[in-house]
mmCIF file of C-alpha atoms in Angstrom:
data_model
loop_
_atom_site.group_PDB
_atom_site.id
_atom_site.type_symbol
_atom_site.label_atom_id
_atom_site.label_comp_id
_atom_site.label_asym_id
_atom_site.label_seq_id
_atom_site.Cartn_x
_atom_site.Cartn_y
_atom_site.Cartn_z
ATOM 1 C CA MET A 1 6.736 -1.046 9.608
ATOM 2 C CA ARG A 2 10.453 -0.256 9.846
ATOM 3 C CA ARG A 3 11.135 -2.133 6.613
ATOM 4 C CA PHE A 4 8.222 -0.290 4.981
ATOM 5 C CA ALA A 5 9.832 2.990 6.021
ATOM 6 C CA ALA A 6 13.178 1.873 4.587
ATOM 7 C CA SER A 7 11.491 0.767 1.342
ATOM 8 C CA VAL A 8 9.823 4.142 0.891
ATOM 9 C CA ARG A 9 13.068 6.003 1.616
ATOM 10 C CA ALA A 10 14.804 3.874 -1.027
ATOM 11 C CA THR A 11 12.098 4.468 -3.659
ATOM 12 C CA GLU A 12 11.026 8.024 -2.800
ATOM 13 C CA THR A 13 12.493 9.448 -6.010
ATOM 14 C CA GLU A 14 10.584 6.921 -8.119
ATOM 15 C CA LEU A 15 7.361 7.519 -6.194
ATOM 16 C CA THR A 16 7.732 11.255 -6.675
ATOM 17 C CA ALA A 17 8.366 10.853 -10.398
ATOM 18 C CA LEU A 18 5.184 8.793 -10.777
ATOM 19 C CA ASP A 19 3.104 11.296 -8.815
ATOM 20 C CA GLN A 20 4.486 14.226 -10.774
ATOM 21 C CA ARG A 21 2.908 12.686 -13.869
ATOM 22 C CA VAL A 22 -0.559 12.008 -12.443
ATOM 23 C CA GLY A 23 -0.877 13.989 -9.201
ATOM 24 C CA ASP A 24 0.567 16.774 -7.094
ATOM 25 C CA GLY A 25 4.043 15.259 -6.989
ATOM 26 C CA ASP A 26 4.075 15.007 -3.208
ATOM 27 C CA PHE A 27 3.126 11.368 -2.621
ATOM 28 C CA GLY A 28 6.678 10.109 -2.081
ATOM 29 C CA THR A 29 7.536 12.982 0.246
ATOM 30 C CA ASN A 30 4.338 12.649 2.275
ATOM 31 C CA LEU A 31 4.709 8.886 2.621
ATOM 32 C CA ARG A 32 8.372 9.137 3.635
ATOM 33 C CA SER A 33 7.765 11.898 6.171
ATOM 34 C CA GLY A 34 4.867 9.942 7.680
ATOM 35 C CA LEU A 35 6.948 6.805 8.007
ATOM 36 C CA ASP A 36 9.938 8.690 9.411
ATOM 37 C CA ALA A 37 7.597 10.106 12.072
ATOM 38 C CA SER A 38 6.191 6.618 12.611
ATOM 39 C CA VAL A 39 9.641 5.160 13.260
ATOM 40 C CA ARG A 40 10.308 7.910 15.796
ATOM 41 C CA ALA A 41 6.982 7.119 17.485
ATOM 42 C CA LEU A 42 7.852 3.402 17.571
ATOM 43 C CA ASP A 43 11.220 4.217 19.127
ATOM 44 C CA GLN A 44 9.543 6.318 21.794
ATOM 45 C CA ALA A 45 6.943 3.628 22.528
ATOM 46 C CA GLY A 46 9.631 1.005 23.081
ATOM 47 C CA PRO A 47 9.245 -2.763 22.653
ATOM 48 C CA VAL A 48 5.919 -4.403 23.409
ATOM 49 C CA PRO A 49 6.176 -7.150 26.084
ATOM 50 C CA PRO A 50 5.821 -10.622 24.497
ATOM 51 C CA ALA A 51 2.899 -11.503 26.758
ATOM 52 C CA ALA A 52 0.992 -8.256 26.177
ATOM 53 C CA ALA A 53 -2.562 -8.579 24.873
ATOM 54 C CA GLY A 54 -2.830 -7.396 21.288
ATOM 55 C CA ARG A 55 0.964 -7.309 21.002
ATOM 56 C CA ALA A 56 0.899 -7.606 17.213
ATOM 57 C CA GLY A 57 -1.493 -4.682 16.859
ATOM 58 C CA GLY A 58 0.420 -2.215 19.022
ATOM 59 C CA PRO A 59 2.996 -1.022 16.470
ATOM 60 C CA LEU A 60 0.344 -0.934 13.741
ATOM 61 C CA ARG A 61 -1.849 1.244 15.960
ATOM 62 C CA THR A 62 1.063 3.596 16.598
ATOM 63 C CA VAL A 63 1.776 4.044 12.893
ATOM 64 C CA ALA A 64 -1.927 4.375 12.046
ATOM 65 C CA THR A 65 -2.248 7.246 14.518
ATOM 66 C CA VAL A 66 0.678 9.073 12.942
ATOM 67 C CA PHE A 67 -0.840 8.731 9.471
ATOM 68 C CA LEU A 68 -4.326 9.784 10.539
ATOM 69 C CA ASP A 69 -3.120 12.786 12.533
ATOM 70 C CA GLY A 70 -0.117 14.078 10.665
ATOM 71 C CA VAL A 71 0.284 12.899 7.068
ATOM 72 C CA GLY A 72 -0.924 15.223 4.337
ATOM 73 C CA GLY A 73 -2.450 14.485 0.973
ATOM 74 C CA THR A 74 -5.194 12.035 0.172
ATOM 75 C CA SER A 75 -3.220 8.854 0.697
ATOM 76 C CA GLY A 76 -2.110 9.635 4.272
ATOM 77 C CA PRO A 77 -5.548 9.214 5.872
ATOM 78 C CA LEU A 78 -6.330 6.238 3.619
ATOM 79 C CA PHE A 79 -3.188 4.407 4.715
ATOM 80 C CA GLY A 80 -4.097 5.384 8.276
ATOM 81 C CA LEU A 81 -7.478 3.688 7.889
ATOM 82 C CA LEU A 82 -5.892 0.566 6.423
ATOM 83 C CA LEU A 83 -3.367 0.313 9.258
ATOM 84 C CA THR A 84 -6.085 0.960 11.840
ATOM 85 C CA GLU A 85 -8.092 -2.001 10.574
ATOM 86 C CA LEU A 86 -4.985 -4.193 10.600
ATOM 87 C CA ALA A 87 -4.303 -3.136 14.193
ATOM 88 C CA LEU A 88 -7.886 -3.904 15.246
ATOM 89 C CA ALA A 89 -7.652 -7.375 13.694
ATOM 90 C CA ALA A 90 -4.282 -8.144 15.298
ATOM 91 C CA VAL A 91 -5.582 -9.116 18.727
ATOM 92 C CA GLY A 92 -3.087 -11.927 19.317
ATOM 93 C CA PRO A 93 0.654 -12.103 19.920
ATOM 94 C CA VAL A 94 1.430 -12.427 16.191
ATOM 95 C CA LEU A 95 -0.062 -11.136 12.962
ATOM 96 C CA ASP A 96 -1.330 -14.478 11.670
ATOM 97 C CA VAL A 97 -3.144 -15.225 8.412
ATOM 98 C CA THR A 98 -6.580 -14.811 9.978
ATOM 99 C CA ALA A 99 -5.669 -11.383 11.319
ATOM 100 C CA LEU A 100 -4.114 -10.347 8.010
ATOM 101 C CA ARG A 101 -7.187 -11.436 6.094
ATOM 102 C CA ALA A 102 -9.571 -9.641 8.445
ATOM 103 C CA GLY A 103 -7.403 -6.534 8.682
ATOM 104 C CA LEU A 104 -6.819 -6.036 4.968
ATOM 105 C CA THR A 105 -10.458 -6.785 4.162
ATOM 106 C CA GLY A 106 -11.591 -4.308 6.804
ATOM 107 C CA GLY A 107 -9.079 -1.786 5.500
ATOM 108 C CA LEU A 108 -10.362 -2.201 1.962
ATOM 109 C CA ALA A 109 -13.927 -1.601 3.154
ATOM 110 C CA ALA A 110 -12.878 1.491 5.121
ATOM 111 C CA VAL A 111 -10.933 2.958 2.206
ATOM 112 C CA GLN A 112 -13.815 2.345 -0.175
ATOM 113 C CA ARG A 113 -16.308 3.824 2.267
ATOM 114 C CA VAL A 114 -14.322 7.039 2.612
ATOM 115 C CA GLY A 115 -12.911 7.362 -0.895
ATOM 116 C CA GLU A 116 -15.856 5.807 -2.777
ATOM 117 C CA ALA A 117 -13.419 4.049 -5.083
ATOM 118 C CA ARG A 118 -13.968 0.715 -6.774
ATOM 119 C CA PRO A 119 -11.594 -1.632 -8.594
ATOM 120 C CA GLY A 120 -10.872 -0.082 -11.973
ATOM 121 C CA ASP A 121 -10.936 3.531 -10.743
ATOM 122 C CA LYS A 122 -7.115 3.681 -10.703
ATOM 123 C CA THR A 123 -6.548 4.108 -6.976
ATOM 124 C CA LEU A 124 -4.852 2.112 -4.229
ATOM 125 C CA VAL A 125 -7.987 -0.065 -4.212
ATOM 126 C CA ASP A 126 -6.693 -1.658 -7.416
ATOM 127 C CA ALA A 127 -3.763 -3.107 -5.442
ATOM 128 C CA LEU A 128 -5.593 -3.712 -2.177
ATOM 129 C CA TYR A 129 -8.532 -5.615 -3.666
ATOM 130 C CA PRO A 130 -6.455 -8.355 -5.384
ATOM 131 C CA ALA A 131 -4.289 -8.632 -2.261
ATOM 132 C CA CYS A 132 -7.432 -9.315 -0.222
ATOM 133 C CA GLU A 133 -8.575 -11.887 -2.752
ATOM 134 C CA ALA A 134 -5.194 -13.634 -2.563
ATOM 135 C CA LEU A 135 -5.460 -13.803 1.225
ATOM 136 C CA ARG A 136 -9.051 -15.010 1.038
ATOM 137 C CA VAL A 137 -7.988 -18.234 -0.670
ATOM 138 C CA CYS A 138 -4.733 -18.634 1.270
ATOM 139 C CA PRO A 139 -4.798 -21.539 3.779
ATOM 140 C CA GLU A 140 -4.137 -20.607 7.398
ATOM 141 C CA GLN A 141 -1.396 -23.223 7.729
ATOM 142 C CA VAL A 142 0.934 -21.568 5.192
ATOM 143 C CA GLY A 143 1.834 -18.883 7.730
ATOM 144 C CA SER A 144 1.773 -15.115 7.520
ATOM 145 C CA ARG A 145 5.071 -14.719 5.640
ATOM 146 C CA VAL A 146 3.944 -16.928 2.755
ATOM 147 C CA ALA A 147 0.471 -15.382 2.807
ATOM 148 C CA LEU A 148 1.937 -11.888 2.569
ATOM 149 C CA ALA A 149 4.121 -12.973 -0.342
ATOM 150 C CA HIS A 150 0.990 -14.135 -2.203
ATOM 151 C CA ALA A 151 -0.798 -10.890 -1.336
ATOM 152 C CA SER A 152 2.215 -8.867 -2.448
ATOM 153 C CA ARG A 153 2.384 -10.540 -5.860
ATOM 154 C CA ALA A 154 -1.336 -9.958 -6.381
ATOM 155 C CA ALA A 155 -0.989 -6.325 -5.348
ATOM 156 C CA TRP A 156 1.878 -5.667 -7.774
ATOM 157 C CA GLU A 157 -0.115 -7.198 -10.606
ATOM 158 C CA GLY A 158 -2.916 -4.816 -9.672
ATOM 159 C CA VAL A 159 -0.424 -1.940 -9.705
ATOM 160 C CA ARG A 160 0.757 -2.912 -13.171
ATOM 161 C CA LEU A 161 -2.801 -2.978 -14.485
ATOM 162 C CA THR A 162 -3.512 0.543 -13.207
ATOM 163 C CA ALA A 163 -1.216 1.859 -15.936
ATOM 164 C CA ARG A 164 -3.851 0.854 -18.497
ATOM 165 C CA LEU A 165 -6.622 2.730 -16.749
ATOM 166 C CA ARG A 166 -7.975 6.254 -16.902
ATOM 167 C CA ALA A 167 -8.427 7.488 -13.343
ATOM 168 C CA ARG A 168 -11.980 8.062 -12.157
ATOM 169 C CA ARG A 169 -11.108 9.067 -8.599
ATOM 170 C CA GLY A 170 -8.486 11.163 -6.895
ATOM 171 C CA ARG A 171 -6.115 13.804 -8.212
ATOM 172 C CA ALA A 172 -5.143 11.634 -11.194
ATOM 173 C CA SER A 173 -8.687 11.934 -12.560
ATOM 174 C CA TYR A 174 -7.903 15.556 -13.485
ATOM 175 C CA VAL A 175 -5.218 14.636 -16.018
ATOM 176 C CA GLY A 176 -7.519 12.423 -18.100
ATOM 177 C CA GLU A 177 -5.930 10.429 -20.884
ATOM 178 C CA ARG A 178 -2.478 11.812 -20.052
ATOM 179 C CA GLY A 179 -2.452 9.489 -17.055
ATOM 180 C CA ARG A 180 -2.603 6.335 -19.130
ATOM 181 C CA GLY A 181 0.673 4.443 -19.002
ATOM 182 C CA VAL A 182 1.439 5.604 -15.461
ATOM 183 C CA PRO A 183 0.728 3.267 -12.510
ATOM 184 C CA ASP A 184 -1.202 4.748 -9.607
ATOM 185 C CA PRO A 185 1.230 5.922 -6.876
ATOM 186 C CA GLY A 186 -1.139 4.982 -4.038
ATOM 187 C CA ALA A 187 -1.387 1.456 -5.394
ATOM 188 C CA VAL A 188 2.411 1.345 -5.532
ATOM 189 C CA GLY A 189 2.421 2.288 -1.851
ATOM 190 C CA VAL A 190 0.246 -0.723 -1.052
ATOM 191 C CA GLY A 191 2.642 -2.944 -2.987
ATOM 192 C CA LEU A 192 5.558 -1.574 -0.980
ATOM 193 C CA LEU A 193 3.719 -2.089 2.308
ATOM 194 C CA LEU A 194 3.030 -5.756 1.596
ATOM 195 C CA SER A 195 6.413 -6.507 0.012
ATOM 196 C CA SER A 196 8.262 -4.983 2.953
ATOM 197 C CA ALA A 197 7.081 -7.856 5.144
ATOM 198 C CA GLY A 198 9.653 -9.977 3.326
ATOM 199 C CA GLY A 199 12.463 -7.425 3.179
ATOM 200 C CA VAL A 200 13.342 -3.875 2.214
ATOM 201 C CA VAL A 201 12.408 -2.958 -1.370
ATOM 202 C CA THR A 202 15.292 -0.999 -2.856
ATOM 203 C CA ALA A 203 13.753 -0.294 -6.285
ATOM 204 C CA LEU A 204 10.308 -0.508 -7.843
ATOM 205 C CA PRO A 205 9.721 -3.537 -10.098
ATOM 206 C CA PRO A 206 10.415 -2.961 -13.816
ATOM 207 C CA SER A 207 6.771 -3.813 -14.548
ATOM 208 C CA VAL A 208 5.848 -0.692 -12.559
ATOM 209 C CA THR A 209 8.467 1.746 -13.808
ATOM 210 C CA ASP A 210 8.044 0.531 -17.411
ATOM 211 C CA PRO A 211 4.576 -1.094 -17.530
ATOM 212 C CA ALA A 212 4.069 -0.919 -21.298
ATOM 213 C CA PRO A 213 4.757 -4.204 -23.113
ATOM 214 C CA ARG A 214 7.926 -4.104 -25.186
ATOM 215 C CA ARG A 215 7.930 -4.882 -28.881
ATOM 216 C CA PRO A 216 10.416 -7.486 -30.060
ATOM 217 C CA ASP A 217 13.509 -6.059 -31.784
#
């Protein structure tokens, strides 16, 4: 969660630029402010004892509460739902592959239930769905770090593909064809969340900031 916050701070300008083209322009600011508040809440909560039941889910539950209660825009509550499902699945001392699979799948179902979005609608579902599919086929023995790397790659590919789509849900649906060529900011947020498990993301991938295929010189 702390690395996710650092990743969003590092890419806020890029997130804002994307959302200015297809939304209200406040996605980067809302996400950063929610994560800054989340870090403060984590600091106040203090470390979770190693032997505590549901240790892995505690920090996720803290951040989910912040997003559900205090983050504006459409994406705030949706990220809150996703993190809530991850927290509910993380009943052990570590966030293992089984918990990740159950949490992300539950989060996808919750987001779709509330937002009524499907793959292809150009929303964060387009990153979350392929991430869930990647985890579904990931063996338990590879460990959570490797599993999250697979999920992250699948999510970013989903992000890249959103640039080809015309939005059918969310604020981006109002801009129609003008939104083609721009990746969905919410989907980018999912990519950042998953990638941050491996380290802070300091810049969005070129395939996201420039998703159109280049012609040879």
